[in-house]
Amino acid sequence: MLRPMTSADVVAVARVHRATVLEAFGGIFPPEAPKPTLDALARRWGGILDDGLGWVVAEPDPIGVAGLTREGDGSRMESLYVTPSRWGEGIGSRLADLVETEAGRRGWLPLRLWVLEQNRRSRDWYEARGWVHEPERRRTVWGPIDDVGYRFRGRR
């Protein structure tokens, strides 16, 4: 079940975020890169939620999260994370479906997102959903590790 995120979800969402980052990004960032702490992520999520952006969680307990924000002539999918032990169950697809559909319903296409260039698992997943890799890139705080841009214009 998907539902809007509330302040009661902040710590659980921070746990999902941390577990996902440690699993998915472990071979991407250098060993000396600091690991995200639960406290820091909970503060981040509390601040994001206070911004009033459109966040949705997958239940139970939350096991996934994604957001939709307005950006320029379209919108952006933010922070799609699913607990690694639940990967492959369709939770990420349900979250992405909701964000993609809502962006289209609001007339907020194209929808954009950023993903780590070396994160082939996520990039392949988005490309299979119809997202198109764009030439945009941005540097992360860890040296030669870049985010690359993707764009979704809707289902054809």
mmCIF file with all atom_site columns, C-alpha atoms in Angstrom:
data_model
loop_
_atom_site.group_PDB
_atom_site.id
_atom_site.type_symbol
_atom_site.label_atom_id
_atom_site.label_alt_id
_atom_site.label_comp_id
_atom_site.label_asym_id
_atom_site.label_entity_id
_atom_site.label_seq_id
_atom_site.pdbx_PDB_ins_code
_atom_site.Cartn_x
_atom_site.Cartn_y
_atom_site.Cartn_z
_atom_site.occupancy
_atom_site.B_iso_or_equiv
_atom_site.pdbx_formal_charge
_atom_site.auth_seq_id
_atom_site.auth_comp_id
_atom_site.auth_asym_id
_atom_site.auth_atom_id
_atom_site.pdbx_PDB_model_num
ATOM 1   C CA . MET A 1 1   ? 0.000  0.000  0.000   1.00 0.00 ? 1   MET A CA 1
ATOM 2   C CA . LEU A 1 2   ? 1.202  3.500  -0.815  1.00 0.00 ? 2   LEU A CA 1
ATOM 3   C CA . ARG A 1 3   ? 0.307  6.534  1.279   1.00 0.00 ? 3   ARG A CA 1
ATOM 4   C CA . PRO A 1 4   ? 1.554  10.081 1.915   1.00 0.00 ? 4   PRO A CA 1
ATOM 5   C CA . MET A 1 5   ? 4.612  10.363 4.146   1.00 0.00 ? 5   MET A CA 1
ATOM 6   C CA . THR A 1 6   ? 4.121  11.914 7.586   1.00 0.00 ? 6   THR A CA 1
ATOM 7   C CA . SER A 1 7   ? 6.488  13.117 10.301  1.00 0.00 ? 7   SER A CA 1
ATOM 8   C CA . ALA A 1 8   ? 5.957  9.772  12.087  1.00 0.00 ? 8   ALA A CA 1
ATOM 9   C CA . ASP A 1 9   ? 7.751  8.086  9.138   1.00 0.00 ? 9   ASP A CA 1
ATOM 10  C CA . VAL A 1 10  ? 10.983 10.095 9.278   1.00 0.00 ? 10  VAL A CA 1
ATOM 11  C CA . VAL A 1 11  ? 13.130 7.611  11.220  1.00 0.00 ? 11  VAL A CA 1
ATOM 12  C CA . ALA A 1 12  ? 11.822 4.580  9.311   1.00 0.00 ? 12  ALA A CA 1
ATOM 13  C CA . VAL A 1 13  ? 12.438 6.335  5.980   1.00 0.00 ? 13  VAL A CA 1
ATOM 14  C CA . ALA A 1 14  ? 15.948 7.272  7.155   1.00 0.00 ? 14  ALA A CA 1
ATOM 15  C CA . ARG A 1 15  ? 16.538 3.554  7.844   1.00 0.00 ? 15  ARG A CA 1
ATOM 16  C CA . VAL A 1 16  ? 15.347 2.642  4.328   1.00 0.00 ? 16  VAL A CA 1
ATOM 17  C CA . HIS A 1 17  ? 17.572 5.356  2.845   1.00 0.00 ? 17  HIS A CA 1
ATOM 18  C CA . ARG A 1 18  ? 20.652 4.221  4.813   1.00 0.00 ? 18  ARG A CA 1
ATOM 19  C CA . ALA A 1 19  ? 20.181 0.518  4.035   1.00 0.00 ? 19  ALA A CA 1
ATOM 20  C CA . THR A 1 20  ? 19.676 1.260  0.341   1.00 0.00 ? 20  THR A CA 1
ATOM 21  C CA . VAL A 1 21  ? 22.726 3.520  0.088   1.00 0.00 ? 21  VAL A CA 1
ATOM 22  C CA . LEU A 1 22  ? 24.981 1.051  1.901   1.00 0.00 ? 22  LEU A CA 1
ATOM 23  C CA . GLU A 1 23  ? 23.854 -1.812 -0.344  1.00 0.00 ? 23  GLU A CA 1
ATOM 24  C CA . ALA A 1 24  ? 23.606 -0.046 -3.702  1.00 0.00 ? 24  ALA A CA 1
ATOM 25  C CA . PHE A 1 25  ? 26.516 2.379  -3.444  1.00 0.00 ? 25  PHE A CA 1
ATOM 26  C CA . GLY A 1 26  ? 29.019 0.235  -1.525  1.00 0.00 ? 26  GLY A CA 1
ATOM 27  C CA . GLY A 1 27  ? 31.190 -0.499 -4.554  1.00 0.00 ? 27  GLY A CA 1
ATOM 28  C CA . ILE A 1 28  ? 30.862 2.999  -5.998  1.00 0.00 ? 28  ILE A CA 1
ATOM 29  C CA . PHE A 1 29  ? 32.137 5.333  -3.285  1.00 0.00 ? 29  PHE A CA 1
ATOM 30  C CA . PRO A 1 30  ? 35.702 5.007  -1.996  1.00 0.00 ? 30  PRO A CA 1
ATOM 31  C CA . PRO A 1 31  ? 36.212 3.154  1.306   1.00 0.00 ? 31  PRO A CA 1
ATOM 32  C CA . GLU A 1 32  ? 37.218 6.400  3.043   1.00 0.00 ? 32  GLU A CA 1
ATOM 33  C CA . ALA A 1 33  ? 33.869 8.027  2.221   1.00 0.00 ? 33  ALA A CA 1
ATOM 34  C CA . PRO A 1 34  ? 31.915 8.445  5.439   1.00 0.00 ? 34  PRO A CA 1
ATOM 35  C CA . LYS A 1 35  ? 28.863 6.224  5.794   1.00 0.00 ? 35  LYS A CA 1
ATOM 36  C CA . PRO A 1 36  ? 25.585 8.076  6.327   1.00 0.00 ? 36  PRO A CA 1
ATOM 37  C CA . THR A 1 37  ? 24.358 7.992  9.905   1.00 0.00 ? 37  THR A CA 1
ATOM 38  C CA . LEU A 1 38  ? 20.774 7.332  10.868  1.00 0.00 ? 38  LEU A CA 1
ATOM 39  C CA . ASP A 1 39  ? 20.656 10.592 12.856  1.00 0.00 ? 39  ASP A CA 1
ATOM 40  C CA . ALA A 1 40  ? 21.911 12.705 9.948   1.00 0.00 ? 40  ALA A CA 1
ATOM 41  C CA . LEU A 1 41  ? 19.481 11.080 7.526   1.00 0.00 ? 41  LEU A CA 1
ATOM 42  C CA . ALA A 1 42  ? 16.558 11.491 9.944   1.00 0.00 ? 42  ALA A CA 1
ATOM 43  C CA . ARG A 1 43  ? 17.383 15.209 10.235  1.00 0.00 ? 43  ARG A CA 1
ATOM 44  C CA . ARG A 1 44  ? 17.567 15.450 6.437   1.00 0.00 ? 44  ARG A CA 1
ATOM 45  C CA . TRP A 1 45  ? 14.222 13.691 5.972   1.00 0.00 ? 45  TRP A CA 1
ATOM 46  C CA . GLY A 1 46  ? 12.589 15.810 8.664   1.00 0.00 ? 46  GLY A CA 1
ATOM 47  C CA . GLY A 1 47  ? 13.751 18.944 6.826   1.00 0.00 ? 47  GLY A CA 1
ATOM 48  C CA . ILE A 1 48  ? 12.594 17.633 3.468   1.00 0.00 ? 48  ILE A CA 1
ATOM 49  C CA . LEU A 1 49  ? 9.183  16.774 4.842   1.00 0.00 ? 49  LEU A CA 1
ATOM 50  C CA . ASP A 1 50  ? 8.907  20.242 6.377   1.00 0.00 ? 50  ASP A CA 1
ATOM 51  C CA . ASP A 1 51  ? 9.402  21.687 2.883   1.00 0.00 ? 51  ASP A CA 1
ATOM 52  C CA . GLY A 1 52  ? 5.952  20.349 2.012   1.00 0.00 ? 52  GLY A CA 1
ATOM 53  C CA . LEU A 1 53  ? 7.081  18.384 -1.035  1.00 0.00 ? 53  LEU A CA 1
ATOM 54  C CA . GLY A 1 54  ? 5.018  15.458 -2.306  1.00 0.00 ? 54  GLY A CA 1
ATOM 55  C CA . TRP A 1 55  ? 6.417  12.325 -0.627  1.00 0.00 ? 55  TRP A CA 1
ATOM 56  C CA . VAL A 1 56  ? 4.868  8.881  -0.604  1.00 0.00 ? 56  VAL A CA 1
ATOM 57  C CA . VAL A 1 57  ? 5.859  5.767  1.342   1.00 0.00 ? 57  VAL A CA 1
ATOM 58  C CA . ALA A 1 58  ? 5.256  2.068  0.725   1.00 0.00 ? 58  ALA A CA 1
ATOM 59  C CA . GLU A 1 59  ? 3.991  0.126  3.710   1.00 0.00 ? 59  GLU A CA 1
ATOM 60  C CA . PRO A 1 60  ? 4.286  -1.696 5.959   1.00 0.00 ? 60  PRO A CA 1
ATOM 61  C CA . ASP A 1 61  ? 6.705  0.074  8.255   1.00 0.00 ? 61  ASP A CA 1
ATOM 62  C CA . PRO A 1 62  ? 7.727  2.121  5.523   1.00 0.00 ? 62  PRO A CA 1
ATOM 63  C CA . ILE A 1 63  ? 9.768  -0.090 3.216   1.00 0.00 ? 63  ILE A CA 1
ATOM 64  C CA . GLY A 1 64  ? 10.074 2.416  0.377   1.00 0.00 ? 64  GLY A CA 1
ATOM 65  C CA . VAL A 1 65  ? 9.855  6.120  -0.389  1.00 0.00 ? 65  VAL A CA 1
ATOM 66  C CA . ALA A 1 66  ? 9.769  8.445  -3.390  1.00 0.00 ? 66  ALA A CA 1
ATOM 67  C CA . GLY A 1 67  ? 9.013  12.086 -3.996  1.00 0.00 ? 67  GLY A CA 1
ATOM 68  C CA . LEU A 1 68  ? 7.784  14.419 -6.712  1.00 0.00 ? 68  LEU A CA 1
ATOM 69  C CA . THR A 1 69  ? 8.941  18.037 -6.853  1.00 0.00 ? 69  THR A CA 1
ATOM 70  C CA . ARG A 1 70  ? 8.233  20.844 -9.313  1.00 0.00 ? 70  ARG A CA 1
ATOM 71  C CA . GLU A 1 71  ? 11.277 21.851 -11.358 1.00 0.00 ? 71  GLU A CA 1
ATOM 72  C CA . GLY A 1 72  ? 11.542 24.310 -14.236 1.00 0.00 ? 72  GLY A CA 1
ATOM 73  C CA . ASP A 1 73  ? 9.231  23.333 -17.086 1.00 0.00 ? 73  ASP A CA 1
ATOM 74  C CA . GLY A 1 74  ? 8.518  19.912 -15.553 1.00 0.00 ? 74  GLY A CA 1
ATOM 75  C CA . SER A 1 75  ? 9.231  18.049 -12.362 1.00 0.00 ? 75  SER A CA 1
ATOM 76  C CA . ARG A 1 76  ? 11.739 15.770 -10.662 1.00 0.00 ? 76  ARG A CA 1
ATOM 77  C CA . MET A 1 77  ? 11.463 12.330 -9.092  1.00 0.00 ? 77  MET A CA 1
ATOM 78  C CA . GLU A 1 78  ? 13.321 12.466 -5.796  1.00 0.00 ? 78  GLU A CA 1
ATOM 79  C CA . SER A 1 79  ? 14.986 9.821  -3.672  1.00 0.00 ? 79  SER A CA 1
ATOM 80  C CA . LEU A 1 80  ? 13.328 6.582  -4.739  1.00 0.00 ? 80  LEU A CA 1
ATOM 81  C CA . TYR A 1 81  ? 14.585 4.095  -2.127  1.00 0.00 ? 81  TYR A CA 1
ATOM 82  C CA . VAL A 1 82  ? 13.373 0.590  -1.261  1.00 0.00 ? 82  VAL A CA 1
ATOM 83  C CA . THR A 1 83  ? 14.667 -1.596 1.563   1.00 0.00 ? 83  THR A CA 1
ATOM 84  C CA . PRO A 1 84  ? 17.220 -3.915 -0.112  1.00 0.00 ? 84  PRO A CA 1
ATOM 85  C CA . SER A 1 85  ? 15.682 -7.080 1.358   1.00 0.00 ? 85  SER A CA 1
ATOM 86  C CA . ARG A 1 86  ? 12.497 -6.183 -0.582  1.00 0.00 ? 86  ARG A CA 1
ATOM 87  C CA . TRP A 1 87  ? 14.136 -5.492 -3.964  1.00 0.00 ? 87  TRP A CA 1
ATOM 88  C CA . GLY A 1 88  ? 12.515 -7.404 -6.799  1.00 0.00 ? 88  GLY A CA 1
ATOM 89  C CA . GLU A 1 89  ? 9.012  -7.343 -5.268  1.00 0.00 ? 89  GLU A CA 1
ATOM 90  C CA . GLY A 1 90  ? 7.694  -4.483 -7.417  1.00 0.00 ? 90  GLY A CA 1
ATOM 91  C CA . ILE A 1 91  ? 7.710  -1.874 -4.640  1.00 0.00 ? 91  ILE A CA 1
ATOM 92  C CA . GLY A 1 92  ? 9.997  0.487  -6.552  1.00 0.00 ? 92  GLY A CA 1
ATOM 93  C CA . SER A 1 93  ? 7.850  0.039  -9.657  1.00 0.00 ? 93  SER A CA 1
ATOM 94  C CA . ARG A 1 94  ? 4.694  0.960  -7.736  1.00 0.00 ? 94  ARG A CA 1
ATOM 95  C CA . LEU A 1 95  ? 6.385  4.049  -6.289  1.00 0.00 ? 95  LEU A CA 1
ATOM 96  C CA . ALA A 1 96  ? 7.732  5.088  -9.713  1.00 0.00 ? 96  ALA A CA 1
ATOM 97  C CA . ASP A 1 97  ? 4.346  4.427  -11.364 1.00 0.00 ? 97  ASP A CA 1
ATOM 98  C CA . LEU A 1 98  ? 2.672  6.745  -8.882  1.00 0.00 ? 98  LEU A CA 1
ATOM 99  C CA . VAL A 1 99  ? 5.225  9.537  -9.341  1.00 0.00 ? 99  VAL A CA 1
ATOM 100 C CA . GLU A 1 100 ? 5.201  9.216  -13.146 1.00 0.00 ? 100 GLU A CA 1
ATOM 101 C CA . THR A 1 101 ? 1.397  9.168  -13.273 1.00 0.00 ? 101 THR A CA 1
ATOM 102 C CA . GLU A 1 102 ? 1.053  12.113 -10.897 1.00 0.00 ? 102 GLU A CA 1
ATOM 103 C CA . ALA A 1 103 ? 3.560  14.184 -12.888 1.00 0.00 ? 103 ALA A CA 1
ATOM 104 C CA . GLY A 1 104 ? 1.565  13.493 -16.057 1.00 0.00 ? 104 GLY A CA 1
ATOM 105 C CA . ARG A 1 105 ? -1.780 14.193 -14.362 1.00 0.00 ? 105 ARG A CA 1
ATOM 106 C CA . ARG A 1 106 ? -0.509 17.564 -13.147 1.00 0.00 ? 106 ARG A CA 1
ATOM 107 C CA . GLY A 1 107 ? 0.982  18.435 -16.541 1.00 0.00 ? 107 GLY A CA 1
ATOM 108 C CA . TRP A 1 108 ? 4.461  18.410 -15.006 1.00 0.00 ? 108 TRP A CA 1
ATOM 109 C CA . LEU A 1 109 ? 6.229  16.488 -17.765 1.00 0.00 ? 109 LEU A CA 1
ATOM 110 C CA . PRO A 1 110 ? 8.994  16.051 -18.566 1.00 0.00 ? 110 PRO A CA 1
ATOM 111 C CA . LEU A 1 111 ? 9.935  14.350 -15.320 1.00 0.00 ? 111 LEU A CA 1
ATOM 112 C CA . ARG A 1 112 ? 13.645 14.290 -14.477 1.00 0.00 ? 112 ARG A CA 1
ATOM 113 C CA . LEU A 1 113 ? 15.912 12.498 -12.031 1.00 0.00 ? 113 LEU A CA 1
ATOM 114 C CA . TRP A 1 114 ? 19.569 12.102 -11.104 1.00 0.00 ? 114 TRP A CA 1
ATOM 115 C CA . VAL A 1 115 ? 21.320 8.761  -10.601 1.00 0.00 ? 115 VAL A CA 1
ATOM 116 C CA . LEU A 1 116 ? 24.947 7.891  -9.909  1.00 0.00 ? 116 LEU A CA 1
ATOM 117 C CA . GLU A 1 117 ? 26.698 7.208  -13.191 1.00 0.00 ? 117 GLU A CA 1
ATOM 118 C CA . GLN A 1 118 ? 28.237 3.972  -11.848 1.00 0.00 ? 118 GLN A CA 1
ATOM 119 C CA . ASN A 1 119 ? 24.904 2.699  -10.490 1.00 0.00 ? 119 ASN A CA 1
ATOM 120 C CA . ARG A 1 120 ? 24.162 0.386  -13.431 1.00 0.00 ? 120 ARG A CA 1
ATOM 121 C CA . ARG A 1 121 ? 21.422 -1.495 -11.598 1.00 0.00 ? 121 ARG A CA 1
ATOM 122 C CA . SER A 1 122 ? 19.314 1.647  -11.188 1.00 0.00 ? 122 SER A CA 1
ATOM 123 C CA . ARG A 1 123 ? 20.189 3.058  -14.594 1.00 0.00 ? 123 ARG A CA 1
ATOM 124 C CA . ASP A 1 124 ? 19.164 -0.183 -16.321 1.00 0.00 ? 124 ASP A CA 1
ATOM 125 C CA . TRP A 1 125 ? 15.932 -0.230 -14.302 1.00 0.00 ? 125 TRP A CA 1
ATOM 126 C CA . TYR A 1 126 ? 14.999 3.350  -15.268 1.00 0.00 ? 126 TYR A CA 1
ATOM 127 C CA . GLU A 1 127 ? 15.903 2.767  -18.917 1.00 0.00 ? 127 GLU A CA 1
ATOM 128 C CA . ALA A 1 128 ? 13.675 -0.345 -19.000 1.00 0.00 ? 128 ALA A CA 1
ATOM 129 C CA . ARG A 1 129 ? 10.834 1.886  -17.722 1.00 0.00 ? 129 ARG A CA 1
ATOM 130 C CA . GLY A 1 130 ? 11.259 4.300  -20.644 1.00 0.00 ? 130 GLY A CA 1
ATOM 131 C CA . TRP A 1 131 ? 13.514 6.905  -19.042 1.00 0.00 ? 131 TRP A CA 1
ATOM 132 C CA . VAL A 1 132 ? 16.057 8.417  -21.435 1.00 0.00 ? 132 VAL A CA 1
ATOM 133 C CA . HIS A 1 133 ? 19.634 9.221  -20.447 1.00 0.00 ? 133 HIS A CA 1
ATOM 134 C CA . GLU A 1 134 ? 20.400 12.905 -21.001 1.00 0.00 ? 134 GLU A CA 1
ATOM 135 C CA . PRO A 1 135 ? 23.839 14.480 -21.482 1.00 0.00 ? 135 PRO A CA 1
ATOM 136 C CA . GLU A 1 136 ? 23.433 16.381 -18.193 1.00 0.00 ? 136 GLU A CA 1
ATOM 137 C CA . ARG A 1 137 ? 25.787 15.452 -15.386 1.00 0.00 ? 137 ARG A CA 1
ATOM 138 C CA . ARG A 1 138 ? 26.787 16.885 -12.048 1.00 0.00 ? 138 ARG A CA 1
ATOM 139 C CA . ARG A 1 139 ? 29.725 16.179 -9.802  1.00 0.00 ? 139 ARG A CA 1
ATOM 140 C CA . THR A 1 140 ? 29.100 14.617 -6.388  1.00 0.00 ? 140 THR A CA 1
ATOM 141 C CA . VAL A 1 141 ? 31.138 15.561 -3.333  1.00 0.00 ? 141 VAL A CA 1
ATOM 142 C CA . TRP A 1 142 ? 33.361 12.499 -3.842  1.00 0.00 ? 142 TRP A CA 1
ATOM 143 C CA . GLY A 1 143 ? 35.681 13.356 -6.691  1.00 0.00 ? 143 GLY A CA 1
ATOM 144 C CA . PRO A 1 144 ? 35.204 11.627 -9.991  1.00 0.00 ? 144 PRO A CA 1
ATOM 145 C CA . ILE A 1 145 ? 31.795 10.233 -9.078  1.00 0.00 ? 145 ILE A CA 1
ATOM 146 C CA . ASP A 1 146 ? 29.076 11.925 -11.124 1.00 0.00 ? 146 ASP A CA 1
ATOM 147 C CA . ASP A 1 147 ? 25.312 11.914 -11.207 1.00 0.00 ? 147 ASP A CA 1
ATOM 148 C CA . VAL A 1 148 ? 23.794 11.648 -14.664 1.00 0.00 ? 148 VAL A CA 1
ATOM 149 C CA . GLY A 1 149 ? 20.428 13.002 -15.730 1.00 0.00 ? 149 GLY A CA 1
ATOM 150 C CA . TYR A 1 150 ? 17.421 11.070 -16.993 1.00 0.00 ? 150 TYR A CA 1
ATOM 151 C CA . ARG A 1 151 ? 14.192 12.333 -18.506 1.00 0.00 ? 151 ARG A CA 1
ATOM 152 C CA . PHE A 1 152 ? 10.731 10.746 -18.729 1.00 0.00 ? 152 PHE A CA 1
ATOM 153 C CA . ARG A 1 153 ? 8.184  12.191 -21.134 1.00 0.00 ? 153 ARG A CA 1
ATOM 154 C CA . GLY A 1 154 ? 5.350  9.776  -20.399 1.00 0.00 ? 154 GLY A CA 1
ATOM 155 C CA . ARG A 1 155 ? 4.248  6.378  -21.645 1.00 0.00 ? 155 ARG A CA 1
ATOM 156 C CA . ARG A 1 156 ? 4.024  5.998  -25.383 1.00 0.00 ? 156 ARG A CA 1
#
